[in-house]
Short mmCIF file of C-alpha atoms in Angstrom, two decimals:
data_model
loop_
_atom_site.label_atom_id
_atom_site.label_comp_id
_atom_site.label_asym_id
_atom_site.label_seq_id
_atom_site.Cartn_x
_atom_site.Cartn_y
_atom_site.Cartn_z
CA UNK S 1 41.03 -51.96 -46.12
CA UNK S 2 41.30 -49.07 -48.58
CA UNK S 3 44.19 -46.68 -48.22
CA UNK S 4 43.51 -42.92 -48.32
CA UNK S 5 44.85 -42.89 -51.87
CA UNK S 6 42.46 -45.70 -52.90
CA UNK S 7 39.51 -43.98 -51.24
CA UNK S 8 40.27 -40.73 -53.06
CA UNK S 9 40.54 -42.59 -56.37
CA UNK S 10 37.20 -44.34 -55.76
CA UNK S 11 35.50 -41.05 -54.90
CA UNK S 12 36.84 -39.48 -58.09
CA UNK S 13 35.52 -42.42 -60.16
CA UNK S 14 32.09 -42.11 -58.51
CA UNK S 15 31.98 -38.39 -59.26
CA UNK S 16 32.95 -39.05 -62.87
CA UNK S 17 30.28 -41.77 -63.20
CA UNK S 18 27.64 -39.43 -61.79
CA UNK S 19 28.71 -36.69 -64.19
CA UNK S 20 28.58 -39.14 -67.09
CA UNK S 21 25.14 -40.40 -66.03
CA UNK S 22 23.86 -36.84 -65.62
CA UNK S 23 25.16 -35.92 -69.07
CA UNK S 24 23.54 -39.05 -70.56
CA UNK S 25 20.17 -38.28 -68.96
CA UNK S 26 20.37 -34.69 -70.17
CA UNK S 27 21.14 -35.91 -73.66
CA UNK S 28 18.18 -38.30 -73.61
CA UNK S 29 15.82 -35.61 -72.35
CA UNK S 30 17.03 -33.24 -75.04
CA UNK S 31 16.64 -35.91 -77.70
CA UNK S 32 13.09 -36.60 -76.57
CA UNK S 33 12.22 -32.93 -76.68
CA UNK S 34 13.86 -32.22 -80.02
CA UNK S 35 11.34 -33.72 -82.47
CA UNK S 36 8.54 -31.33 -81.55
CA UNK S 37 10.68 -28.21 -81.39
CA UNK S 38 12.71 -29.06 -84.47
CA UNK S 39 9.57 -30.01 -86.41
CA UNK S 40 8.01 -26.70 -85.48
CA UNK S 41 11.08 -24.82 -86.66
CA UNK S 42 11.74 -26.73 -89.88
CA UNK S 43 8.16 -27.47 -91.06
CA UNK S 44 7.59 -27.98 -93.88
CA UNK S 45 10.69 -30.04 -94.55
CA UNK S 46 9.60 -31.31 -97.98
CA UNK S 47 6.93 -30.64 -100.64
CA UNK S 48 3.32 -30.45 -99.43
CA UNK S 49 0.54 -32.23 -101.26
CA UNK S 50 -2.93 -30.73 -101.76
CA UNK S 51 -5.26 -33.58 -102.72
CA UNK S 52 -8.35 -32.40 -104.64
CA UNK S 53 -11.28 -34.86 -104.91
CA UNK S 54 -12.27 -33.55 -108.35
CA UNK S 55 -10.82 -33.40 -111.84
CA UNK S 56 -8.81 -30.35 -112.85
CA UNK S 57 -10.71 -27.21 -113.76
CA UNK S 58 -13.45 -27.12 -111.14
CA UNK S 59 -13.88 -24.59 -108.36
CA UNK S 60 -11.96 -26.48 -105.61
CA UNK S 61 -9.16 -27.24 -108.08
CA UNK S 62 -8.92 -23.59 -109.10
CA UNK S 63 -8.78 -22.43 -105.48
CA UNK S 64 -6.22 -25.10 -104.58
CA UNK S 65 -3.88 -24.13 -107.42
CA UNK S 66 -4.03 -20.40 -106.76
CA UNK S 67 -3.37 -20.90 -103.04
CA UNK S 68 -0.68 -23.52 -103.68
CA UNK S 69 1.27 -21.09 -105.83
CA UNK S 70 1.30 -18.42 -103.11
CA UNK S 71 2.11 -20.91 -100.35
CA UNK S 72 5.06 -22.21 -102.35
CA UNK S 73 6.46 -18.68 -102.44
CA UNK S 74 6.01 -18.21 -98.68
CA UNK S 75 7.05 -21.63 -97.38
CA UNK S 76 10.10 -22.28 -99.54
CA UNK S 77 8.72 -25.72 -100.36
CA UNK S 78 6.61 -26.77 -103.32
CA UNK S 79 2.89 -27.19 -102.73
CA UNK S 80 1.66 -29.68 -105.33
CA UNK S 81 -1.97 -30.21 -106.35
CA UNK S 82 -2.91 -33.89 -106.79
CA UNK S 83 -6.33 -34.52 -108.37
CA UNK S 84 -8.01 -37.68 -107.06
CA UNK S 85 -11.60 -37.75 -108.37
CA UNK S 86 -13.93 -40.63 -107.61
CA UNK S 87 -16.48 -41.67 -105.02
CA UNK S 88 -17.43 -38.03 -104.36
CA UNK S 89 -14.40 -37.65 -102.11
CA UNK S 90 -13.88 -41.21 -100.88
CA UNK S 91 -10.93 -41.83 -103.22
CA UNK S 92 -9.28 -38.59 -102.11
CA UNK S 93 -9.74 -39.45 -98.44
CA UNK S 94 -8.15 -42.87 -98.96
CA UNK S 95 -5.23 -41.20 -100.73
CA UNK S 96 -4.83 -38.86 -97.78
CA UNK S 97 -4.59 -41.75 -95.33
CA UNK S 98 -2.04 -43.49 -97.53
CA UNK S 99 0.08 -40.33 -97.37
CA UNK S 100 0.66 -40.99 -93.63
CA UNK S 101 -1.05 -38.12 -91.72
CA UNK S 102 1.62 -38.20 -89.00
CA UNK S 103 4.01 -36.83 -91.60
CA UNK S 104 1.99 -33.61 -91.78
CA UNK S 105 2.68 -32.90 -95.45
CA UNK S 106 -0.61 -33.97 -97.09
CA UNK S 107 -4.00 -32.24 -97.00
CA UNK S 108 -7.31 -32.23 -98.85
CA UNK S 109 -8.66 -29.09 -100.54
CA UNK S 110 -12.35 -29.45 -101.26
CA UNK S 111 -15.78 -27.93 -101.09
CA UNK S 112 -17.94 -28.97 -98.15
CA UNK S 113 -19.91 -31.59 -100.08
CA UNK S 114 -17.28 -34.22 -99.32
CA UNK S 115 -18.34 -34.01 -95.68
CA UNK S 116 -21.97 -32.86 -95.93
CA UNK S 117 -23.37 -34.66 -98.97
CA UNK S 118 -21.15 -37.66 -99.79
CA UNK S 119 -21.86 -39.49 -96.48
CA UNK S 120 -25.58 -39.14 -97.26
CA UNK S 121 -25.19 -40.77 -100.69
CA UNK S 122 -22.23 -43.14 -100.43
CA UNK S 123 -22.15 -45.93 -97.84
CA UNK S 124 -18.38 -46.19 -98.30
CA UNK S 125 -17.95 -42.67 -96.92
CA UNK S 126 -17.52 -43.76 -93.31
CA UNK S 127 -15.31 -40.84 -92.30
CA UNK S 128 -16.67 -38.11 -90.03
CA UNK S 129 -15.89 -34.40 -89.82
CA UNK S 130 -14.03 -33.50 -86.65
CA UNK S 131 -13.13 -37.14 -85.97
CA UNK S 132 -11.46 -38.61 -89.06
CA UNK S 133 -11.07 -35.36 -90.99
CA UNK S 134 -9.97 -32.20 -89.20
CA UNK S 135 -10.55 -28.59 -90.32
CA UNK S 136 -7.47 -26.54 -91.12
CA UNK S 137 -8.69 -23.36 -92.83
CA UNK S 138 -11.76 -22.08 -94.65
CA UNK S 139 -10.09 -20.59 -97.71
CA UNK S 140 -13.09 -19.05 -99.44
CA UNK S 141 -16.82 -18.97 -100.14
CA UNK S 142 -18.48 -18.89 -103.54
CA UNK S 143 -22.19 -18.36 -104.17
CA UNK S 144 -24.37 -20.12 -106.74
CA UNK S 145 -27.22 -18.38 -108.53
CA UNK S 146 -30.73 -19.19 -109.66
CA UNK S 147 -30.97 -18.45 -113.38
CA UNK S 148 -33.98 -18.31 -115.73
CA UNK S 149 -34.48 -18.87 -119.46
CA UNK S 150 -36.16 -15.95 -121.29
CA UNK S 151 -39.15 -18.09 -122.32
CA UNK S 152 -40.32 -17.98 -118.69
CA UNK S 153 -40.67 -14.21 -118.80
CA UNK S 154 -38.97 -14.05 -115.39
CA UNK S 155 -36.53 -11.21 -114.76
CA UNK S 156 -36.21 -11.17 -110.96
CA UNK S 157 -36.52 -13.45 -107.95
CA UNK S 158 -39.99 -12.31 -106.93
CA UNK S 159 -41.26 -12.94 -110.47
CA UNK S 160 -39.82 -16.44 -110.21
CA UNK S 161 -41.65 -17.13 -106.95
CA UNK S 162 -44.93 -15.74 -108.27
CA UNK S 163 -44.73 -17.80 -111.47
CA UNK S 164 -43.88 -21.18 -109.95
CA UNK S 165 -46.47 -20.70 -107.20
CA UNK S 166 -49.15 -20.00 -109.79
CA UNK S 167 -48.41 -23.20 -111.75
CA UNK S 168 -47.11 -25.93 -109.39
CA UNK S 169 -45.14 -28.66 -111.15
CA UNK S 170 -45.31 -26.97 -114.56
CA UNK S 171 -41.69 -25.80 -114.59
CA UNK S 172 -38.32 -27.53 -114.49
CA UNK S 173 -34.87 -26.70 -113.17
CA UNK S 174 -31.54 -28.24 -114.06
CA UNK S 175 -28.70 -29.07 -111.71
CA UNK S 176 -25.20 -30.50 -112.05
CA UNK S 177 -26.37 -33.78 -110.52
CA UNK S 178 -28.37 -35.48 -107.78
CA UNK S 179 -27.02 -34.48 -104.39
CA UNK S 180 -25.02 -31.55 -105.73
CA UNK S 181 -25.11 -28.19 -103.96
CA UNK S 182 -27.00 -26.92 -107.01
CA UNK S 183 -29.68 -29.57 -106.46
CA UNK S 184 -30.01 -29.15 -102.70
CA UNK S 185 -30.10 -25.35 -102.96
CA UNK S 186 -33.31 -25.54 -104.97
CA UNK S 187 -34.78 -28.33 -102.85
CA UNK S 188 -34.22 -26.26 -99.71
CA UNK S 189 -35.84 -23.26 -101.41
CA UNK S 190 -38.79 -25.39 -102.51
CA UNK S 191 -39.34 -26.53 -98.95
CA UNK S 192 -38.97 -23.04 -97.48
CA UNK S 193 -41.32 -21.35 -99.97
CA UNK S 194 -43.64 -24.32 -100.57
CA UNK S 195 -43.16 -24.29 -104.32
CA UNK S 196 -43.04 -27.17 -106.80
CA UNK S 197 -40.41 -27.11 -109.55
CA UNK S 198 -39.39 -30.42 -111.16
CA UNK S 199 -35.74 -31.44 -110.97
CA UNK S 200 -33.81 -32.45 -114.11
CA UNK S 201 -30.33 -33.67 -113.09
CA UNK S 202 -27.38 -33.51 -115.48
CA UNK S 203 -23.83 -34.81 -115.29
CA UNK S 204 -22.07 -31.66 -114.26
CA UNK S 205 -22.38 -28.00 -115.17
CA UNK S 206 -20.96 -28.76 -118.61
CA UNK S 207 -24.35 -30.28 -119.42
CA UNK S 208 -26.72 -28.27 -117.23
CA UNK S 209 -25.58 -24.87 -118.54
CA UNK S 210 -26.21 -25.64 -122.25
CA UNK S 211 -29.54 -27.21 -121.26
CA UNK S 212 -30.70 -23.93 -119.72
CA UNK S 213 -29.36 -21.72 -122.51
CA UNK S 214 -30.99 -24.03 -125.06
CA UNK S 215 -34.32 -23.92 -123.25
CA UNK S 216 -34.43 -27.62 -122.31
CA UNK S 217 -35.09 -26.53 -118.72
CA UNK S 218 -36.78 -23.39 -117.45
CA UNK S 219 -34.43 -22.59 -114.57
CA UNK S 220 -31.08 -23.68 -113.23
CA UNK S 221 -28.70 -23.21 -110.31
CA UNK S 222 -25.23 -22.31 -111.53
CA UNK S 223 -21.99 -20.50 -110.83
CA UNK S 224 -22.02 -16.87 -111.93
CA UNK S 225 -18.95 -16.96 -114.22
CA UNK S 226 -20.59 -19.65 -116.36
CA UNK S 227 -23.68 -17.48 -116.84
CA UNK S 228 -22.43 -13.88 -117.04
CA UNK S 229 -21.74 -13.98 -120.78
CA UNK S 230 -25.18 -15.42 -121.54
CA UNK S 231 -26.80 -12.84 -119.26
CA UNK S 232 -25.11 -9.97 -121.12
CA UNK S 233 -26.48 -11.35 -124.39
CA UNK S 234 -29.99 -11.65 -122.97
CA UNK S 235 -29.96 -15.45 -123.18
CA UNK S 236 -30.60 -15.90 -119.43
CA UNK S 237 -31.66 -13.82 -116.44
CA UNK S 238 -29.78 -14.09 -113.14
CA UNK S 239 -32.28 -13.94 -110.28
CA UNK S 240 -30.72 -14.52 -106.85
CA UNK S 241 -27.71 -15.97 -105.03
CA UNK S 242 -27.78 -18.80 -102.50
CA UNK S 243 -25.38 -17.03 -100.09
CA UNK S 244 -26.21 -15.37 -96.78
CA UNK S 245 -25.52 -11.93 -98.27
CA UNK S 246 -25.17 -10.36 -101.70
CA UNK S 247 -21.95 -11.07 -103.55
CA UNK S 248 -19.53 -8.16 -103.75
CA UNK S 249 -19.08 -9.11 -107.42
CA UNK S 250 -22.82 -8.94 -108.12
CA UNK S 251 -24.24 -6.40 -105.64
CA UNK S 252 -27.40 -5.80 -107.70
CA UNK S 253 -28.47 -9.44 -107.46
CA UNK S 254 -30.36 -10.19 -104.21
CA UNK S 255 -29.58 -13.09 -101.91
CA UNK S 256 -32.31 -15.65 -101.27
CA UNK S 257 -31.67 -14.95 -97.58
CA UNK S 258 -33.31 -11.56 -98.03
CA UNK S 259 -36.57 -13.46 -98.58
CA UNK S 260 -35.79 -16.61 -96.56
CA UNK S 261 -33.89 -15.52 -93.41
CA UNK S 262 -30.90 -17.73 -92.63
CA UNK S 263 -30.77 -19.31 -96.07
CA UNK S 264 -27.16 -20.06 -97.01
CA UNK S 265 -26.00 -22.76 -99.40
CA UNK S 266 -22.95 -20.96 -100.76
CA UNK S 267 -20.06 -23.27 -101.58
CA UNK S 268 -17.32 -23.34 -98.94
CA UNK S 269 -13.82 -24.38 -100.00
CA UNK S 270 -11.22 -25.24 -97.40
CA UNK S 271 -8.21 -27.27 -96.36
CA UNK S 272 -8.69 -30.40 -94.28
CA UNK S 273 -6.31 -32.87 -92.67
CA UNK S 274 -6.61 -36.47 -91.56
CA UNK S 275 -6.73 -37.28 -87.86
CA UNK S 276 -3.18 -37.74 -86.59
CA UNK S 277 -1.77 -34.79 -88.49
CA UNK S 278 0.59 -32.87 -86.14
CA UNK S 279 -1.04 -29.83 -84.55
CA UNK S 280 1.87 -27.60 -85.51
CA UNK S 281 1.41 -28.53 -89.19
CA UNK S 282 -2.29 -27.65 -89.04
CA UNK S 283 -1.52 -24.39 -87.26
CA UNK S 284 1.23 -23.45 -89.72
CA UNK S 285 -0.85 -24.06 -92.85
CA UNK S 286 -3.84 -22.25 -91.31
CA UNK S 287 -1.75 -19.20 -90.44
CA UNK S 288 -0.08 -19.10 -93.84
CA UNK S 289 -3.40 -19.30 -95.70
CA UNK S 290 -4.73 -16.42 -93.61
CA UNK S 291 -1.88 -14.34 -95.01
CA UNK S 292 -1.97 -15.74 -98.54
CA UNK S 293 -5.63 -14.79 -99.12
CA UNK S 294 -4.73 -11.13 -98.53
CA UNK S 295 -2.35 -11.07 -101.50
CA UNK S 296 -3.65 -8.49 -104.03
CA UNK S 297 -3.11 -10.77 -107.03
CA UNK S 298 -4.92 -13.65 -105.34
CA UNK S 299 -7.82 -11.40 -104.36
CA UNK S 300 -8.04 -10.17 -107.94
CA UNK S 301 -8.05 -13.72 -109.30
CA UNK S 302 -10.71 -14.82 -106.84
CA UNK S 303 -12.92 -11.82 -107.50
CA UNK S 304 -12.84 -12.48 -111.24
CA UNK S 305 -14.22 -15.96 -110.49
CA UNK S 306 -16.77 -14.59 -107.95
CA UNK S 307 -14.94 -16.21 -105.05
CA UNK S 308 -14.80 -14.43 -101.70
CA UNK S 309 -11.53 -15.09 -99.80
CA UNK S 310 -11.77 -15.88 -96.08
CA UNK S 311 -8.67 -17.54 -94.58
CA UNK S 312 -9.98 -18.73 -91.20
CA UNK S 313 -8.58 -20.60 -88.22
CA UNK S 314 -9.49 -24.29 -87.73
CA UNK S 315 -12.24 -23.57 -85.19
CA UNK S 316 -14.08 -21.13 -87.47
CA UNK S 317 -13.87 -23.59 -90.35
CA UNK S 318 -15.13 -26.36 -88.11
CA UNK S 319 -18.20 -24.31 -87.21
CA UNK S 320 -18.84 -23.59 -90.90
CA UNK S 321 -18.64 -27.31 -91.68
CA UNK S 322 -21.09 -28.14 -88.90
CA UNK S 323 -23.54 -25.52 -90.12
CA UNK S 324 -23.34 -26.76 -93.71
CA UNK S 325 -23.73 -30.40 -92.66
CA UNK S 326 -26.92 -29.57 -90.80
CA UNK S 327 -28.37 -27.55 -93.70
CA UNK S 328 -27.50 -30.20 -96.27
CA UNK S 329 -28.96 -32.98 -94.12
CA UNK S 330 -32.28 -31.12 -93.94
CA UNK S 331 -32.28 -30.50 -97.70
CA UNK S 332 -31.34 -34.11 -98.43
CA UNK S 333 -34.28 -35.29 -96.34
CA UNK S 334 -36.62 -33.04 -98.32
CA UNK S 335 -35.15 -34.40 -101.57
CA UNK S 336 -35.51 -37.96 -100.23
CA UNK S 337 -31.89 -38.85 -100.98
CA UNK S 338 -30.78 -42.36 -100.10
CA UNK S 339 -27.26 -43.73 -99.59
CA UNK S 340 -26.17 -46.37 -102.09
#
């Protein structure tokens, strides 16, 4: 039988054990809750990687580098651009997965073709938008333009339509390659207006631009900066843009959409993440880009390259991707593209 002193001692030990157990449980609960809250407060905790599925110098690479510079200033961590060309985006996607998405410090910066065109041409592109690759932010849009060689006698978009309708199959247009946005822009226009212009594909704009200026092709679809100098010298005529509205940098040049309602094949450039990337990382980068694209120096740089800054949330970018995928799929069907 326990004495009163023993009973009191036992009760004190029980109280102490309960207090210790309560403290231990509290510690465990706090430890479980810490990763999310701490991650949200300290993200990013190391350099961020922007993987670009193209060689340096192209439009997505240019956008990625300009944005990376401003993000570095805001985040206090380096944002590094890593060019991974190959497979029209497949190599870049594989590199993204190898960077462990759960870490939240690796993203892809690309135009929409990686999601809209590559799966139509490359059987190895088994990833899907919204499932394997998640939208983060639509950084910017950039229109392409239909351009004519002087030998055609065409000076505006309506002249172009009248000429090619009058002589089906007699004229050619150059693009930067089969399945490129340049190619599918014209194929979609051909289907909408029931015109016949023969396609001459080249390996990139570095070949298609000289081909137009040299008169090897009658027309081309190209970025405005690559053509402005030639237009000033009278070597080409810029006819129309493939965007939904006129470019603020070229307000005198009509949009195809003014003739074909709903037509929009402007290039969209955005940030994407692999499935499994923490939601707070996606939200943080999206919010920061929305602020970065307002920076006067960035706006100036973009405008000089005829790039319109956007800076959207993930949902808006996701809708833009869906819209582009649908438009490209229709154009690819018209062009009879096959996956290889």
